[in-house]
Coordinates of C-alpha atoms in Angstrom, one line a residue:
Chain Y
M1 CA 222.6 -82.2 13.9
G2 CA 225.7 -82.6 15.8
M3 CA 225.6 -86.2 15.4
K4 CA 225.0 -85.7 11.8
I5 CA 228.3 -83.6 11.4
L6 CA 230.1 -86.1 13.5
N7 CA 229.0 -89.0 11.3
I8 CA 230.3 -87.1 8.2
V9 CA 233.6 -86.1 10.0
A10 CA 234.2 -89.4 11.4
Y11 CA 233.8 -91.4 7.9
P12 CA 237.3 -90.6 6.4
F13 CA 239.1 -91.0 9.7
I14 CA 237.7 -94.5 10.4
A15 CA 238.6 -95.6 6.8
F16 CA 241.9 -94.1 7.1
I17 CA 243.0 -95.8 10.4
V18 CA 241.6 -99.1 9.6
G19 CA 242.9 -99.1 6.1
M20 CA 246.3 -98.2 7.3
L21 CA 246.1 -100.9 10.0
Y22 CA 245.2 -103.3 7.3
M23 CA 248.3 -102.4 5.2
G24 CA 250.5 -102.7 8.3
I25 CA 248.9 -106.2 9.1
A26 CA 249.5 -107.1 5.5
R27 CA 253.4 -106.2 5.8
N28 CA 253.6 -108.2 9.1
I29 CA 251.7 -111.3 7.5
I30 CA 253.9 -111.5 4.5
G31 CA 257.0 -111.0 6.8
R32 CA 255.7 -114.2 8.6
I33 CA 255.2 -115.9 5.4
H34 CA 258.8 -115.1 4.4
R35 CA 259.8 -116.3 7.8
R36 CA 260.6 -112.9 9.2
W37 CA 259.3 -111.0 12.1
G38 CA 257.9 -108.3 10.1
P39 CA 257.2 -104.7 11.1
P40 CA 254.7 -103.6 13.8
V41 CA 251.1 -103.4 12.6
F42 CA 251.0 -99.6 13.0
Q43 CA 254.2 -99.1 10.8
N44 CA 252.1 -97.5 8.0
L45 CA 250.8 -95.0 10.2
I46 CA 254.4 -93.9 11.5
D47 CA 255.5 -93.9 7.9
V48 CA 252.7 -91.4 7.0
F49 CA 253.3 -89.3 9.8
K50 CA 256.8 -89.1 9.1
L51 CA 256.2 -88.3 5.4
Y52 CA 253.9 -85.3 6.4
R53 CA 256.7 -84.1 8.8
K54 CA 259.4 -84.0 6.0
R55 CA 260.7 -80.4 5.8
E56 CA 261.0 -80.4 2.1
A57 CA 259.1 -81.5 -0.9
G58 CA 260.1 -80.4 -4.3
S59 CA 257.3 -79.1 -6.7
H60 CA 257.1 -79.1 -10.5
G61 CA 254.2 -76.7 -10.8
V62 CA 250.5 -76.2 -10.0
M63 CA 249.1 -79.7 -11.4
F64 CA 252.0 -81.5 -9.5
H65 CA 250.5 -79.9 -6.3
L66 CA 246.8 -80.7 -7.4
G67 CA 247.4 -84.3 -8.6
P68 CA 247.4 -85.9 -4.9
I69 CA 244.8 -83.6 -3.8
I70 CA 242.4 -84.6 -6.6
M71 CA 243.2 -88.1 -5.8
V72 CA 242.4 -87.6 -2.0
T73 CA 239.3 -85.6 -2.9
G74 CA 238.0 -88.2 -5.4
I75 CA 238.3 -91.0 -3.1
V76 CA 236.9 -89.3 0.0
S77 CA 234.0 -88.1 -2.0
C78 CA 233.5 -91.8 -3.3
L79 CA 233.7 -92.9 0.3
Y80 CA 230.6 -91.1 1.4
F81 CA 228.3 -93.1 -1.1
V82 CA 229.5 -96.0 0.3
P83 CA 227.5 -97.1 3.5
L84 CA 229.7 -98.6 6.2
L85 CA 226.8 -100.0 8.3
N86 CA 223.5 -101.0 7.1
N87 CA 221.0 -100.1 10.0
G88 CA 220.3 -97.1 12.1
V89 CA 221.7 -93.8 11.6
W90 CA 225.5 -94.2 12.2
L91 CA 227.8 -94.3 9.2
K92 CA 225.3 -94.8 6.4
G93 CA 226.7 -92.1 4.0
F94 CA 224.5 -90.5 1.5
S95 CA 222.3 -92.9 -0.2
F96 CA 219.8 -92.5 -3.1
E97 CA 218.6 -94.5 -6.0
G98 CA 221.7 -95.0 -8.5
D99 CA 224.6 -94.6 -6.3
L100 CA 226.1 -97.8 -7.2
I101 CA 226.7 -96.4 -10.8
L102 CA 228.1 -93.0 -9.2
V103 CA 230.5 -95.0 -7.1
T104 CA 231.7 -97.0 -10.1
Y105 CA 232.5 -93.9 -11.8
L106 CA 234.1 -92.0 -8.7
M107 CA 236.6 -94.8 -8.2
V108 CA 238.4 -93.9 -11.3
L109 CA 238.6 -90.1 -10.3
G110 CA 241.6 -90.8 -7.9
S111 CA 243.8 -92.5 -10.5
L112 CA 242.9 -89.7 -13.1
G113 CA 244.0 -86.9 -10.6
M114 CA 247.2 -88.7 -10.0
A115 CA 247.9 -89.1 -13.6
L116 CA 247.5 -85.4 -14.3
G117 CA 249.9 -84.7 -11.5
V118 CA 252.6 -87.2 -12.9
G119 CA 252.3 -85.7 -16.4
Q120 CA 253.7 -82.6 -14.9
G121 CA 256.4 -84.2 -13.0
G122 CA 258.0 -85.3 -16.2
V123 CA 259.7 -88.5 -15.1
P124 CA 259.6 -91.3 -17.9
F125 CA 259.0 -93.9 -15.1
G126 CA 256.0 -92.0 -13.9
V127 CA 254.4 -91.7 -17.2
M128 CA 255.3 -95.4 -17.9
G129 CA 253.5 -96.3 -14.5
V130 CA 250.4 -94.2 -15.5
T131 CA 250.3 -95.9 -19.0
R132 CA 250.6 -99.4 -17.3
G133 CA 247.9 -98.6 -14.7
L134 CA 245.3 -97.2 -17.3
T135 CA 246.0 -100.3 -19.3
R136 CA 245.3 -102.5 -16.4
L137 CA 242.2 -100.7 -15.6
I138 CA 240.9 -101.5 -19.2
G139 CA 241.5 -105.2 -18.2
L140 CA 240.0 -105.3 -14.8
E141 CA 237.0 -103.1 -15.3
I142 CA 235.1 -105.4 -17.7
P143 CA 234.6 -108.2 -15.2
Y144 CA 233.7 -105.8 -12.4
F145 CA 231.1 -104.0 -14.7
I146 CA 229.6 -107.2 -15.7
A147 CA 229.2 -108.5 -12.0
I148 CA 227.7 -105.1 -11.2
I149 CA 225.2 -105.2 -14.0
V150 CA 224.1 -109.0 -13.1
L151 CA 223.8 -107.8 -9.4
M152 CA 221.6 -104.8 -10.6
A153 CA 219.6 -107.0 -12.7
H154 CA 219.0 -109.7 -10.0
Y155 CA 218.0 -107.2 -7.2
N156 CA 216.2 -104.8 -9.7
T157 CA 218.0 -101.8 -8.1
A158 CA 220.9 -99.6 -8.4
S159 CA 221.1 -98.3 -4.7
I160 CA 223.7 -100.0 -2.6
N161 CA 221.6 -99.7 0.5
K162 CA 218.6 -101.4 -1.2
I163 CA 220.9 -104.3 -2.2
M164 CA 222.2 -104.5 1.4
E165 CA 218.6 -104.7 2.6
L166 CA 217.6 -107.3 0.3
Q167 CA 220.5 -109.4 1.4
A168 CA 219.4 -109.5 5.0
G169 CA 218.1 -112.6 6.6
G170 CA 220.9 -115.1 7.0
I171 CA 224.0 -116.2 5.0
T172 CA 222.1 -117.8 2.2
H173 CA 220.7 -114.5 1.2
W174 CA 224.1 -113.1 0.6
G175 CA 225.1 -112.0 -2.8
M176 CA 228.1 -114.3 -2.9
F177 CA 225.8 -117.3 -2.5
K178 CA 223.0 -116.1 -4.6
L179 CA 225.2 -115.3 -7.5
P180 CA 228.2 -117.2 -7.1
L181 CA 229.5 -116.8 -10.5
A182 CA 229.3 -113.0 -10.6
F183 CA 231.1 -112.9 -7.2
I184 CA 234.0 -115.0 -8.5
A185 CA 234.1 -112.8 -11.6
S186 CA 234.2 -109.5 -9.6
L187 CA 236.7 -111.0 -7.0
F188 CA 239.3 -111.2 -9.7
S189 CA 238.8 -107.7 -10.6
F190 CA 238.9 -106.8 -6.8
W191 CA 242.4 -108.5 -6.4
G192 CA 243.5 -106.3 -9.4
M193 CA 242.0 -103.1 -8.0
M194 CA 243.7 -103.7 -4.6
G195 CA 246.9 -103.9 -6.5
A196 CA 247.4 -107.5 -5.3
S197 CA 250.3 -109.3 -6.7
P198 CA 249.6 -110.8 -10.0
F199 CA 248.1 -107.4 -11.1
D200 CA 250.4 -105.0 -9.3
I201 CA 251.8 -103.7 -12.7
P202 CA 251.8 -99.9 -12.3
G203 CA 254.1 -99.5 -9.3
A204 CA 256.5 -102.1 -9.9
P205 CA 259.8 -101.1 -8.1
Q206 CA 262.0 -103.4 -9.9
E207 CA 260.7 -102.2 -13.3
V208 CA 259.5 -98.7 -13.2
A209 CA 260.9 -97.3 -10.0
S210 CA 257.8 -97.2 -8.0
G211 CA 255.6 -96.2 -11.0
P212 CA 253.7 -93.1 -10.8
A213 CA 255.0 -92.2 -7.3
T214 CA 258.4 -91.8 -8.5
E215 CA 258.8 -88.0 -8.3
F216 CA 256.5 -87.8 -5.3
G217 CA 258.1 -87.3 -2.0
G218 CA 257.4 -85.8 1.5
K219 CA 253.9 -84.6 1.8
Y220 CA 252.8 -85.3 -1.8
L221 CA 253.7 -89.3 -1.1
A222 CA 252.1 -88.8 2.2
L223 CA 248.8 -87.7 0.7
M224 CA 249.2 -90.6 -1.8
M225 CA 249.7 -93.2 0.9
T226 CA 246.5 -91.6 3.0
S227 CA 244.5 -92.0 -0.1
R228 CA 245.6 -95.6 -0.8
G229 CA 244.8 -96.5 2.8
I230 CA 241.2 -94.9 2.5
F231 CA 240.8 -96.5 -1.0
G232 CA 241.8 -100.0 0.2
F233 CA 239.1 -99.9 3.0
L234 CA 236.5 -98.4 0.6
K235 CA 236.9 -101.2 -1.9
L236 CA 236.7 -103.8 0.9
T237 CA 233.4 -102.2 2.3
L238 CA 232.0 -102.0 -1.1
W239 CA 232.5 -105.7 -1.8
V240 CA 231.2 -106.5 1.7
D241 CA 228.0 -104.4 1.1
L242 CA 227.4 -105.8 -2.2
F243 CA 228.1 -109.5 -1.9
M244 CA 228.5 -110.4 1.8
G245 CA 225.3 -108.6 3.1
G246 CA 226.9 -105.6 4.6
A247 CA 227.3 -105.3 8.4
A248 CA 225.4 -104.3 11.3
T249 CA 228.1 -103.2 13.7
I250 CA 231.5 -101.9 13.3
L251 CA 233.1 -105.3 14.5
I252 CA 231.3 -107.3 12.2
L253 CA 232.3 -104.8 9.3
I254 CA 236.0 -105.3 10.5
G255 CA 235.6 -109.0 10.5
K256 CA 234.1 -109.3 7.1
T257 CA 236.5 -106.8 5.4
F258 CA 239.5 -108.6 7.0
L259 CA 238.5 -112.0 5.8
L260 CA 238.1 -110.6 2.3
F261 CA 241.4 -108.9 2.8
L262 CA 243.0 -112.0 3.8
T263 CA 242.2 -113.5 0.4
V264 CA 243.8 -110.7 -1.3
L265 CA 246.8 -111.2 0.9
F266 CA 247.4 -114.8 0.3
V267 CA 246.9 -114.4 -3.4
S268 CA 249.4 -111.8 -3.6
A269 CA 251.9 -113.4 -1.3
V270 CA 252.4 -116.5 -3.6
Y271 CA 252.0 -115.2 -7.1
S272 CA 254.6 -113.1 -9.0
R273 CA 253.6 -110.2 -11.3
F274 CA 252.0 -110.5 -14.4
K275 CA 253.2 -108.5 -17.7
V276 CA 250.7 -105.8 -18.7
E277 CA 249.6 -107.7 -21.7
Q278 CA 249.2 -110.8 -19.6
A279 CA 247.1 -109.1 -17.1
V280 CA 244.7 -107.6 -19.6
D281 CA 244.6 -111.0 -21.6
F282 CA 243.8 -112.9 -18.2
M283 CA 241.1 -110.5 -17.2
W284 CA 239.4 -110.5 -20.7
R285 CA 239.2 -114.3 -20.7
Y286 CA 238.5 -116.1 -17.7
P287 CA 236.8 -113.7 -15.1
T288 CA 234.9 -112.2 -18.2
L289 CA 233.8 -115.5 -19.5
I290 CA 232.6 -116.5 -15.9
G291 CA 230.8 -113.1 -15.7
L292 CA 229.2 -113.6 -19.0
I293 CA 227.9 -116.9 -18.0
A294 CA 226.3 -115.4 -14.9
L295 CA 224.7 -112.8 -17.0
V296 CA 223.2 -115.4 -19.4
I297 CA 221.9 -117.4 -16.3
E298 CA 220.5 -114.2 -14.9
M299 CA 218.8 -113.3 -18.4
V300 CA 217.3 -116.8 -18.4
R301 CA 216.0 -116.9 -15.0
Chain B
M1 CA 261.7 -74.6 7.8
C2 CA 264.4 -75.7 10.5
T3 CA 263.2 -74.9 13.9
D4 CA 266.0 -73.8 16.4
N5 CA 263.9 -74.6 19.3
P6 CA 262.5 -78.2 19.0
G7 CA 259.2 -78.5 20.6
V8 CA 257.0 -81.5 21.5
W9 CA 256.0 -81.8 17.7
E10 CA 259.5 -82.1 16.7
Y11 CA 260.2 -84.6 19.3
I12 CA 257.3 -86.8 18.1
A13 CA 258.4 -86.4 14.6
N14 CA 261.8 -87.5 15.5
W15 CA 260.3 -90.6 17.1
A16 CA 258.5 -91.1 13.9
R17 CA 261.6 -90.7 11.8
K18 CA 263.6 -93.0 14.0
H19 CA 261.1 -95.9 13.4
S20 CA 260.7 -95.4 9.8
I21 CA 263.8 -95.2 8.0
W22 CA 263.5 -95.7 4.0
V23 CA 266.9 -96.8 2.5
L24 CA 268.3 -96.0 -0.8
A25 CA 271.0 -98.7 -1.1
Y26 CA 273.4 -97.1 -3.6
G27 CA 275.5 -100.3 -4.4
T28 CA 278.9 -98.6 -5.1
G29 CA 281.1 -101.5 -3.7
C30 CA 281.6 -104.6 -2.2
G31 CA 279.0 -103.6 0.6
A32 CA 276.0 -104.0 -1.7
I33 CA 276.0 -107.6 -1.2
E34 CA 275.7 -107.2 2.5
L35 CA 272.4 -105.5 2.2
P36 CA 270.2 -108.2 0.9
P37 CA 270.8 -110.4 3.8
T38 CA 270.3 -107.4 6.2
M39 CA 266.9 -106.8 4.7
T40 CA 265.8 -110.4 4.1
S41 CA 264.8 -113.3 6.6
R42 CA 267.8 -113.9 8.6
Y43 CA 268.5 -110.5 9.9
D44 CA 265.2 -108.8 8.9
A45 CA 265.8 -105.1 9.4
E46 CA 262.2 -104.5 8.6
R47 CA 261.7 -105.0 12.5
F48 CA 263.3 -101.4 12.8
G49 CA 260.9 -99.9 10.3
L50 CA 263.5 -100.0 7.5
R51 CA 262.1 -100.3 4.0
G52 CA 263.6 -100.1 0.6
A53 CA 262.8 -97.0 -1.4
A54 CA 262.8 -97.0 -5.1
T55 CA 263.9 -93.5 -5.6
P56 CA 265.9 -90.7 -4.0
R57 CA 262.8 -88.6 -3.6
Q58 CA 261.3 -90.9 -1.1
A59 CA 264.4 -91.9 0.8
D60 CA 265.8 -90.9 4.1
L61 CA 268.9 -92.9 4.4
L62 CA 271.6 -93.3 1.7
I63 CA 273.8 -96.1 2.3
I64 CA 277.2 -95.7 0.7
S65 CA 278.3 -99.4 0.5
G66 CA 282.1 -99.7 0.0
Y67 CA 284.6 -97.8 -2.1
L68 CA 283.5 -94.9 -4.1
A69 CA 285.1 -94.3 -7.5
T70 CA 285.4 -90.6 -8.5
K71 CA 282.9 -91.3 -11.4
S72 CA 280.4 -92.8 -8.7
L73 CA 281.0 -89.8 -6.5
K74 CA 279.3 -87.6 -9.0
R75 CA 276.2 -89.7 -9.1
V76 CA 276.1 -89.9 -5.4
I77 CA 276.3 -86.3 -4.9
R78 CA 273.6 -85.7 -7.3
T79 CA 271.4 -88.4 -5.6
Y80 CA 272.2 -86.9 -2.1
E81 CA 271.1 -83.5 -3.3
Q82 CA 267.9 -84.9 -4.7
M83 CA 266.8 -86.4 -1.3
Y84 CA 264.4 -84.3 1.0
D85 CA 265.5 -83.0 4.3
P86 CA 265.9 -84.6 6.9
K87 CA 268.2 -87.0 5.1
Y88 CA 271.0 -89.2 6.5
V89 CA 274.0 -90.8 5.0
M90 CA 275.6 -94.1 6.2
A91 CA 279.0 -95.2 5.2
L92 CA 280.0 -98.9 5.2
G93 CA 283.6 -100.3 5.4
S94 CA 287.0 -98.9 5.8
C95 CA 287.2 -97.4 2.2
T96 CA 284.8 -94.6 3.2
I97 CA 286.6 -93.8 6.1
N98 CA 290.1 -93.6 5.0
G99 CA 290.5 -95.4 1.6
G100 CA 290.9 -98.7 3.1
M101 CA 292.6 -101.1 0.8
Y102 CA 292.2 -98.7 -2.0
W103 CA 294.5 -96.1 -0.6
D104 CA 296.9 -95.8 -3.4
S105 CA 294.3 -96.0 -6.1
Y106 CA 294.1 -93.3 -8.8
N107 CA 290.3 -93.2 -9.1
T108 CA 288.7 -93.6 -5.6
I109 CA 288.1 -91.2 -3.0
K110 CA 289.7 -91.6 0.5
K111 CA 287.4 -89.8 2.9
L112 CA 283.7 -89.5 2.2
D113 CA 283.1 -86.9 4.9
L114 CA 284.8 -84.2 2.7
Y115 CA 282.2 -84.4 0.1
I116 CA 278.9 -85.3 1.8
P117 CA 278.0 -85.0 5.6
V118 CA 278.0 -88.6 7.0
D119 CA 275.9 -89.5 10.1
V120 CA 277.4 -92.9 10.8
Y121 CA 280.4 -94.9 9.8
V122 CA 280.2 -98.6 10.0
A123 CA 283.9 -99.9 10.1
G124 CA 284.9 -103.3 8.8
C125 CA 285.9 -104.9 5.5
M126 CA 283.2 -105.8 4.8
P127 CA 280.9 -105.1 7.9
R128 CA 278.6 -108.0 8.5
P129 CA 274.8 -107.4 8.7
E130 CA 274.9 -107.3 12.5
A131 CA 277.5 -104.5 12.1
I132 CA 275.1 -102.7 9.8
I133 CA 272.1 -103.1 12.1
Q134 CA 274.3 -101.9 15.0
G135 CA 275.1 -98.8 12.7
I136 CA 271.2 -98.4 12.1
I137 CA 270.6 -98.3 16.0
S138 CA 273.1 -95.6 16.6
L139 CA 271.6 -93.6 13.7
Q140 CA 268.4 -94.1 15.6
K141 CA 269.8 -92.7 18.6
R142 CA 271.3 -89.6 16.9
I143 CA 267.9 -89.0 15.2
E144 CA 266.1 -89.2 18.5
E145 CA 268.6 -86.6 20.0
G146 CA 268.2 -84.3 17.2
K147 CA 271.8 -84.5 15.9
A148 CA 271.1 -85.9 12.6
E149 CA 271.1 -82.9 10.6
G150 CA 273.0 -83.7 7.8
A151 CA 271.1 -81.5 5.3
K152 CA 271.5 -78.3 7.4
K153 CA 275.2 -78.9 7.6
Y154 CA 275.5 -79.3 3.9
R155 CA 273.7 -76.3 3.4
E156 CA 275.6 -74.3 5.8
N157 CA 279.0 -75.5 4.4
I158 CA 278.0 -75.5 0.9
E159 CA 281.0 -73.5 -0.3
W160 CA 283.5 -76.0 1.4
Y161 CA 281.8 -79.0 0.1
K162 CA 281.7 -77.8 -3.4
K163 CA 285.4 -76.9 -3.2
N164 CA 286.2 -80.4 -2.3
Q165 CA 284.0 -82.0 -4.7
R166 CA 285.4 -79.7 -7.4
E167 CA 289.1 -80.7 -6.4
V168 CA 288.2 -84.5 -7.3
L169 CA 286.0 -84.0 -10.2
G170 CA 287.9 -81.3 -12.0
D171 CA 286.3 -80.2 -15.3
D172 CA 283.7 -83.1 -15.0
F173 CA 281.8 -81.1 -12.4
L174 CA 278.2 -81.1 -11.8
P175 CA 275.8 -78.4 -13.2
D176 CA 274.6 -75.9 -10.6
Y177 CA 270.9 -76.7 -10.9
T178 CA 271.5 -79.9 -9.1
W179 CA 271.6 -77.9 -5.8
N180 CA 270.8 -74.3 -6.6
F181 CA 267.3 -74.4 -7.3
E182 CA 264.7 -72.2 -5.3
G183 CA 264.2 -73.4 -1.7
G184 CA 267.9 -74.1 -1.2
I185 CA 269.2 -77.7 -1.5

């Protein structure tokens, strides 16, 4: 009983710390690419702590308070349905038949809560950022959904745990080698969801002063940064579970997620930002086409 | 929520504030051109935890870079009042200290300290990025010692600051709601 409770409590904390460290490592590596030293790897943890200890935070009403809270709640509740490890009792999360569909829906909840909060802030930049973010979502969800459908059809299940079990037994059984086209299609989507550079249109500091986060400062911004760290780790873990055979131990999980994270990082370090319509255009062309080919192959097989 | 007896939490918080300063670079004058080299690969201020902030709501440090026209002063005050406590101000160049080469000018202010509380002055015309980094380090020392309480000072002496601002801005004065919302400044 005590172990179960510890399991549940440890979940978001592990995700938060690892996600924040990844963001710090990303800043450091991008610094090295720019031929700078870059900040220390725990810089983002310091930033979040500082923001929590700000003495003021202006509010614009009830929804402005609730926006970041809905964001954190949605993301943490989504996290509980994504198993971190694939065997034993530790960090398995809640699992049942069909939780992949549930996770897919819960992933959007954070952004929607955020949008509600921004709406009461009344900053034009924030509203523009939300609009851009939702437009981008239309683009990048299509290839992701197609890839998920291919995956479900191939493994004949909608449970993340079962998909992980079916991928056991060596590297050749992984989803990324069994269904390479679906993996490639979903990878584009994944880069977009991680806010990597060709697709970082919602919070563009040069265009819409940090987008949805414009009016949020102090503890609200800290909550948003927290949820961003957790969400980053959640998405990495989900992709590792679906396409890379899951992980037996924490170390293997960190190794695999970090490899996946490096792909995001190297793409974002060299590409500049798309326009909104360019991003949607791109997403509906190449990744969707690759995904549809994968779907046809899966139907023929 | 200002504590008069800083405990261990405040000490840790000051350590975090010291290592995570988000800068709102308000490019008023010549000094704006010194900030890109400070942030980019030659001098790399990100080593000290500096980061650009896009909006005043997220910023801790307001850098006044050079001379300040009275027209700009209005915007600077408004920006400063929108920032959240604890907030710091760094003033670059001689112009913010005593008017500098704009001493006789009819539309620039001479001493920034009369209008908003300044934490660190960096002398020079213009100060090089090394000088700016030196200023940042002295600001970090002030934060660690708990002396960088500009927001508190501004709140306590609000009448005096408003009087000085009114003398310069005249009829063109800021509306009350910029500082007089619930919860103080």
